[in-house]
Amino acid sequence: MTKRLLFTICAASALAFAAEPDWRTIEPYAVELLQRYVRIASVNPPADTRAAAALFKAELEKHGFTPKLYQPGSAGQTNLVVRLPGRDRTKKPLLLLNHFDVVPVDAKAWSMDPFAAVIKDGAIWGRGTLDMKGIGVQQLLALIALKDAGIVPARDIVMLSTADEETNGTQGIRWMMANHPDEINAEYVLDEGGMGTRDVLAPNKLVFGVSVGEKQVLWLRLRARGPAGHGSQPVANNANLVLLEAIRKALDIPPGGKQNPVIEEMRRAVGQFADNKFTSAIQRNTISLTSLTSGVGSPVKVNVIPSTAEATLDCRLLPGVNPDEFQSEIKARINDPRVTVERLSDPVDAGASRSDTPLFAAIRKAILVEHPDAVVTPMFVPFGTDSVNLRKRGVIAYGVTPMILDAATAATMHSDEERIPLAEFKRGIRIFYDVLRSDF
């Protein structure tokens, strides 16, 4: 009998007889830890994540891990990497991916301090609870529970917590890929994305969507020009009016287009989609008007017609759509020499990760243990995540939010009154734990 075979048999035996984690202790501690984490206002910019990284580092070291910190920038941006060795070191690792940074808040629009981590109405409220400090704590404590139970996973599990997912990963995932690729050279990734819901994806049906891909991000600036003048004497080619007409034409996307196979698979799994902005966005290319800039002076003079007016468009394209062609079609619809169309982003078409893998099967099984009535399906998400950088290099990446969220709660991501339900937050740790202890 070879040493490797003996080790595998012993590890499998240990897995079979490992003590179940003490969830009655872990779950309240998880809530307290998430509260401490949310109270660290790691807003991006500037993404000073030193305190958040120190919090995770201390938790890991208490349980015998040896985390590493990387500081790529001078403004406190800090990434954390930690590894739990697995049974088969010849396999590439599973990467647990989360981010420390959060988007800014409009505190006046909140009914409470957005960084107080208040518990109210069965939920924990605060910036980052949903995106994605809650998931980060779930991943962290599932990894710790695995080690404390003495379970050696099927392969190495690496957790990477990044500093600046919210600003395109320049000092986070992209920096790590460029400077420390061996630390995160994975076969699989578990990141944010997807969710469980009874109303967002299908009416009156519990569906857990596991994200296998995301839309391309194409940001455009429209700039209209016209003669400046006195507001008392209207002109037909007022730059503001030219811009408004250009926006109207740009937003008029023709219907139709090729059906996406992931969406078709999802439709077969769930039946009728719910009718809302989320399901609409994952089925088609979209354009959102996100800013309008015009006027002369500060404060703007009401009686001055400006010579330029600008708008930004956030275009999200399904995988397989050519962004150059999409931008050209917008220019053709506008068809006005007074208006320029400038690209502000570099779209990445990473395609979709396959779902016929042992890891996807483990995710489905773990979800069904907690939610036997659920439909588990691959899906797209309309927003961007760090996973797109890894999918582009051939890594199989899944977005897993192991919580049931209603439409109102899901809509608080990047919005006011962000929150997650406490019961689902606790249950999500168990789902991650069951995935990590699986044979994948």
XYZ file of C-alpha atoms in Angstrom:
440
model
C 0.000 0.000 0.000
C 1.465 3.351 -1.015
C 1.849 6.208 1.437
C -0.491 8.354 -0.669
C -3.218 5.675 -0.663
C -2.818 5.157 3.084
C -3.080 8.902 3.676
C -6.189 9.102 1.506
C -7.862 6.228 3.401
C -7.006 7.765 6.770
C -8.205 11.204 5.689
C -11.462 9.762 4.387
C -11.938 7.914 7.641
C -11.298 11.084 9.631
C -13.834 12.897 7.450
C -16.450 10.252 8.156
C -16.011 10.413 11.933
C -15.185 14.121 12.383
C -17.189 15.775 15.116
C -19.888 18.149 13.947
C -18.933 21.782 14.669
C -20.523 23.354 17.727
C -22.916 25.577 15.799
C -24.546 26.863 18.994
C -21.211 28.509 19.801
C -20.122 29.383 16.265
C -23.306 31.115 15.127
C -23.607 33.820 17.825
C -19.869 34.398 17.567
C -20.261 34.839 13.815
C -22.845 37.566 14.385
C -20.583 39.397 16.835
C -17.630 39.077 14.442
C -19.662 40.449 11.534
C -20.711 43.399 13.677
C -17.078 44.187 14.449
C -16.225 43.829 10.768
C -19.021 46.135 9.558
C -17.967 48.766 12.111
C -14.647 49.017 10.263
C -15.578 51.602 7.639
C -13.370 50.245 4.846
C -14.901 52.554 2.254
C -13.427 52.571 -1.245
C -11.963 55.019 -2.097
C -9.434 54.987 -0.466
C -9.828 51.273 0.446
C -7.716 51.459 3.569
C -8.284 47.846 4.583
C -5.551 47.467 7.191
C -7.986 47.202 10.097
C -10.214 44.708 8.255
C -7.200 42.573 7.344
C -5.968 42.702 10.945
C -9.355 41.457 12.150
C -9.279 38.431 9.833
C -5.607 37.789 10.540
C -6.194 37.662 14.295
C -9.117 35.236 13.909
C -7.086 32.926 11.700
C -4.026 32.960 13.948
C -6.162 32.011 16.963
C -6.936 28.756 15.137
C -3.416 27.903 14.014
C -3.416 29.402 10.529
C -0.523 31.437 9.128
C -2.092 34.194 7.007
C -0.021 36.491 4.816
C -0.659 40.196 4.236
C 0.231 42.067 1.040
C 0.166 45.850 0.758
C 0.366 46.905 -2.888
C -0.450 50.585 -2.375
C 0.528 53.436 -0.102
C -2.977 54.273 1.131
C -3.436 51.242 3.364
C -4.764 48.815 0.762
C -4.129 45.355 2.209
C -4.831 41.899 0.795
C -4.858 38.712 2.894
C -4.070 35.145 1.815
C -4.339 31.990 3.917
C -4.095 28.312 2.992
C -5.464 25.073 4.471
C -3.527 22.112 2.969
C -5.591 19.345 1.397
C -5.256 15.617 0.802
C -4.206 15.804 -2.845
C -1.515 18.442 -3.267
C -1.256 17.653 -7.002
C -4.652 19.285 -7.575
C -4.907 23.031 -7.895
C -6.667 24.665 -4.916
C -10.157 25.912 -4.356
C -9.999 29.688 -3.882
C -12.449 31.358 -1.500
C -12.619 34.937 -2.735
C -14.049 37.905 -0.832
C -13.270 41.600 -0.501
C -12.696 43.911 2.448
C -13.780 47.152 0.768
C -17.283 48.624 0.592
C -18.880 51.392 -1.442
C -19.561 54.846 0.052
C -22.834 55.704 1.790
C -25.288 58.587 1.825
C -25.719 58.564 5.591
C -28.669 60.977 5.408
C -30.675 58.335 3.517
C -30.242 55.713 6.254
C -32.529 55.402 9.261
C -29.517 54.381 11.371
C -25.744 54.732 11.406
C -24.634 52.709 8.340
C -21.552 51.493 10.196
C -23.180 50.653 13.542
C -24.088 47.059 12.560
C -27.453 47.325 14.305
C -29.563 44.178 14.770
C -33.203 44.978 14.054
C -36.218 43.078 12.709
C -34.273 39.829 12.452
C -31.526 41.322 10.291
C -28.118 42.896 10.708
C -27.963 46.321 9.061
C -24.920 48.138 7.747
C -22.810 48.926 4.738
C -21.119 45.766 3.510
C -23.398 43.249 5.209
C -24.554 42.018 1.803
C -21.622 43.143 -0.368
C -19.749 41.270 0.866
C -18.628 41.224 4.484
C -21.340 38.762 5.444
C -20.107 36.240 2.869
C -16.519 36.923 3.901
C -17.302 35.967 7.510
C -19.195 32.888 6.333
C -16.186 31.741 4.304
C -13.762 32.549 7.113
C -15.660 30.663 9.819
C -16.425 27.693 7.570
C -12.693 27.383 6.884
C -11.873 27.671 10.599
C -14.566 25.113 11.496
C -13.108 22.686 8.981
C -9.643 22.947 10.521
C -10.927 22.796 14.093
C -12.830 19.610 13.224
C -9.572 18.035 12.039
C -10.864 17.579 8.500
C -8.286 17.568 5.718
C -10.096 18.826 2.603
C -9.963 17.089 -0.778
C -7.498 19.696 -2.054
C -5.844 22.855 -0.724
C -8.288 25.600 0.158
C -6.951 29.136 -0.164
C -8.834 32.215 0.991
C -8.058 35.574 -0.584
C -9.577 38.750 0.853
C -8.879 41.723 -1.398
C -8.625 45.454 -0.850
C -10.400 47.052 -3.776
C -12.942 44.966 -5.642
C -15.110 48.068 -5.832
C -12.519 49.913 -7.957
C -11.850 47.220 -10.537
C -9.371 45.200 -8.502
C -6.322 47.259 -9.411
C -4.788 46.854 -5.952
C -6.576 43.578 -5.222
C -7.194 40.591 -7.482
C -5.352 42.085 -10.453
C -2.342 42.990 -8.335
C -2.267 39.523 -6.774
C -2.527 37.845 -10.173
C 0.333 39.962 -11.502
C 2.628 39.812 -8.464
C 1.787 36.624 -6.532
C 0.122 34.261 -8.998
C 1.388 31.104 -7.277
C -0.480 32.011 -4.080
C -3.847 31.978 -5.859
C -3.287 29.572 -8.760
C -6.619 27.782 -8.405
C -8.806 25.398 -10.373
C -12.017 26.577 -8.702
C -13.205 29.844 -7.174
C -16.124 30.570 -4.841
C -16.979 34.276 -4.956
C -20.013 36.499 -4.419
C -22.958 36.338 -6.810
C -26.125 34.346 -7.166
C -28.529 33.972 -4.238
C -31.433 32.040 -2.837
C -34.814 33.690 -3.197
C -38.543 32.965 -3.276
C -39.517 35.995 -5.328
C -36.628 37.510 -7.295
C -35.989 34.724 -9.824
C -39.329 32.909 -10.018
C -42.718 33.653 -8.441
C -43.453 31.634 -5.303
C -40.623 29.160 -5.847
C -37.405 28.786 -3.847
C -34.553 29.092 -6.327
C -30.852 29.165 -5.516
C -28.972 30.654 -8.425
C -25.253 29.885 -8.569
C -23.523 32.445 -10.739
C -21.412 30.958 -13.537
C -20.824 34.211 -15.378
C -21.515 37.903 -15.516
C -22.202 40.595 -18.042
C -19.523 42.688 -19.684
C -19.123 46.234 -18.392
C -19.074 48.896 -21.109
C -19.088 52.463 -19.792
C -19.589 55.290 -22.290
C -19.559 59.076 -22.170
C -21.718 61.083 -24.546
C -20.583 64.680 -25.141
C -22.761 67.118 -27.071
C -21.575 70.495 -28.358
C -23.432 73.644 -29.376
C -23.159 77.427 -29.242
C -23.029 79.086 -25.851
C -25.334 82.001 -25.256
C -27.652 83.987 -23.036
C -30.533 82.031 -21.561
C -32.953 84.776 -22.550
C -32.481 83.907 -26.247
C -33.129 80.199 -26.948
C -31.211 78.413 -29.681
C -32.311 75.247 -31.465
C -28.918 73.530 -31.230
C -28.556 74.043 -27.475
C -26.014 71.401 -26.340
C -28.395 70.253 -23.605
C -31.184 69.577 -26.104
C -28.781 67.842 -28.474
C -27.630 65.610 -25.622
C -31.179 64.749 -24.535
C -32.059 63.623 -28.044
C -28.844 61.606 -28.282
C -29.640 59.881 -24.983
C -33.141 59.019 -26.176
C -31.753 57.376 -29.311
C -28.943 55.590 -27.445
C -31.356 53.994 -24.974
C -33.568 52.639 -27.748
C -31.963 49.177 -27.925
C -33.584 46.987 -30.599
C -35.372 43.910 -29.189
C -34.265 40.377 -29.940
C -30.777 38.921 -30.126
C -29.354 35.446 -29.722
C -30.583 33.439 -26.735
C -27.926 32.692 -24.141
C -27.542 28.980 -23.219
C -27.143 29.675 -19.474
C -30.373 31.673 -19.440
C -32.122 28.915 -21.360
C -30.884 26.296 -18.878
C -32.062 28.489 -16.031
C -35.472 28.906 -17.665
C -35.851 25.131 -18.000
C -34.984 24.718 -14.311
C -37.241 27.412 -12.838
C -40.040 27.687 -15.374
C -41.546 31.166 -15.512
C -39.211 33.990 -14.510
C -40.414 36.613 -12.067
C -41.085 39.981 -13.704
C -38.638 42.470 -12.209
C -35.546 44.516 -12.998
C -33.141 41.721 -12.005
C -34.561 39.013 -14.269
C -34.937 41.562 -17.048
C -31.269 42.543 -16.732
C -29.867 38.994 -16.870
C -31.763 38.172 -20.087
C -30.687 41.056 -22.312
C -28.193 43.832 -22.939
C -28.991 46.922 -20.884
C -28.128 50.619 -20.773
C -28.576 52.851 -17.725
C -28.225 56.633 -17.777
C -26.063 57.284 -14.715
C -25.009 60.941 -14.859
C -25.748 64.273 -16.518
C -23.239 67.120 -16.405
C -23.859 70.582 -17.793
C -23.925 74.274 -16.974
C -21.468 77.124 -16.509
C -20.109 78.349 -13.168
C -20.279 77.033 -9.622
C -23.022 77.343 -8.606
C -24.331 76.934 -12.139
C -25.593 80.141 -13.763
C -29.227 79.696 -14.720
C -29.087 82.326 -17.456
C -26.141 80.860 -19.406
C -26.530 78.284 -22.192
C -23.456 76.002 -22.023
C -21.407 74.989 -25.047
C -21.087 71.354 -23.881
C -23.207 68.810 -22.061
C -22.223 65.283 -21.009
C -23.852 62.055 -19.926
C -22.535 58.666 -18.879
C -24.110 55.355 -19.838
C -23.556 52.108 -17.947
C -23.978 49.393 -20.584
C -24.013 45.744 -19.493
C -23.600 43.186 -22.271
C -24.266 39.458 -22.217
C -21.327 37.128 -22.837
C -20.733 36.704 -26.555
C -21.796 40.249 -27.459
C -19.110 42.252 -29.255
C -18.659 45.565 -27.368
C -17.165 47.307 -30.411
C -20.245 46.461 -32.453
C -22.551 47.489 -29.606
C -20.826 50.881 -29.311
C -20.924 51.351 -33.094
C -24.659 50.650 -33.089
C -25.161 53.359 -30.468
C -23.208 55.830 -32.597
C -25.286 54.857 -35.625
C -28.565 55.370 -33.730
C -27.451 58.797 -32.512
C -26.101 59.733 -35.959
C -25.227 63.299 -35.004
C -21.806 64.901 -35.673
C -22.379 67.206 -32.690
C -22.197 64.197 -30.319
C -19.138 62.088 -29.512
C -19.201 58.651 -27.876
C -16.173 57.872 -25.704
C -15.392 54.535 -24.064
C -14.512 54.691 -20.346
C -14.025 50.986 -19.535
C -12.345 47.908 -20.946
C -15.030 45.201 -21.256
C -13.974 41.642 -20.458
C -15.862 38.736 -22.015
C -14.879 35.771 -19.857
C -17.776 33.577 -20.944
C -19.439 31.193 -18.517
C -17.942 28.537 -16.243
C -19.221 25.001 -16.797
C -21.560 23.615 -14.193
C -20.946 19.871 -14.779
C -18.223 19.711 -12.124
C -17.829 17.927 -8.774
C -17.746 21.310 -7.033
C -21.060 22.452 -8.527
C -22.549 19.106 -7.467
C -21.207 19.693 -3.936
C -22.741 23.172 -3.861
C -26.110 21.800 -4.953
C -25.969 19.025 -2.346
C -25.016 21.417 0.472
C -27.852 23.803 -0.401
C -30.387 20.973 -0.569
C -29.372 19.729 2.888
C -30.538 23.059 4.333
C -33.289 23.731 1.791
C -34.711 20.439 0.432
C -37.413 22.245 -1.569
C -34.963 24.442 -3.503
C -34.228 24.461 -7.213
C -30.478 24.961 -7.732
C -29.495 26.345 -11.122
C -26.617 28.077 -12.893
C -27.306 31.744 -13.587
C -25.777 35.022 -14.693
C -25.514 38.114 -12.518
C -25.921 41.572 -14.076
C -23.176 43.138 -11.956
C -19.395 42.619 -11.999
C -17.208 40.629 -9.605
C -13.513 39.820 -9.274
C -14.211 36.382 -10.759
C -14.220 37.775 -14.277
C -10.429 38.194 -14.084
C -10.007 34.537 -13.134
C -12.544 33.127 -15.608
C -10.628 34.913 -18.352
C -7.662 32.682 -17.451
C -9.685 29.495 -17.516
C -10.496 29.186 -13.811
C -13.927 27.716 -13.007
C -15.626 30.353 -10.863
C -18.966 30.212 -9.088
C -20.786 32.990 -7.288
C -22.487 31.657 -4.161
C -24.562 33.726 -1.755
C -25.847 30.931 0.529
C -28.794 32.896 1.888
C -32.458 33.321 1.017
C -33.077 36.993 0.216
C -36.320 38.658 -0.708
C -36.445 41.285 -3.437
C -36.399 44.220 -0.995
C -33.300 42.921 0.806
C -31.432 42.024 -2.387
C -32.051 45.544 -3.691
C -30.102 47.089 -0.779
C -26.765 46.109 -2.342
C -24.933 49.402 -3.085
C -28.079 51.144 -1.859
C -29.470 52.514 1.398
C -30.411 50.361 4.413
C -28.192 47.429 3.329
C -28.863 44.335 5.432
C -28.978 40.548 5.592
C -31.310 38.279 7.595
C -29.586 36.837 10.657
C -31.050 33.339 10.346
C -29.869 33.075 6.746
C -26.447 34.456 7.610
C -25.978 31.698 10.191
C -27.308 28.979 7.910
C -24.960 30.107 5.151
C -21.924 29.197 7.269
C -23.174 25.609 7.396
C -23.657 25.543 3.622
C -20.097 26.727 3.012
C -18.815 24.221 5.577
C -20.591 21.335 3.823
C -19.155 22.428 0.482
C -15.599 22.657 1.837
C -15.711 19.227 3.448
C -16.982 17.594 0.231
C -14.930 15.515 -2.177
C -14.383 17.781 -5.179
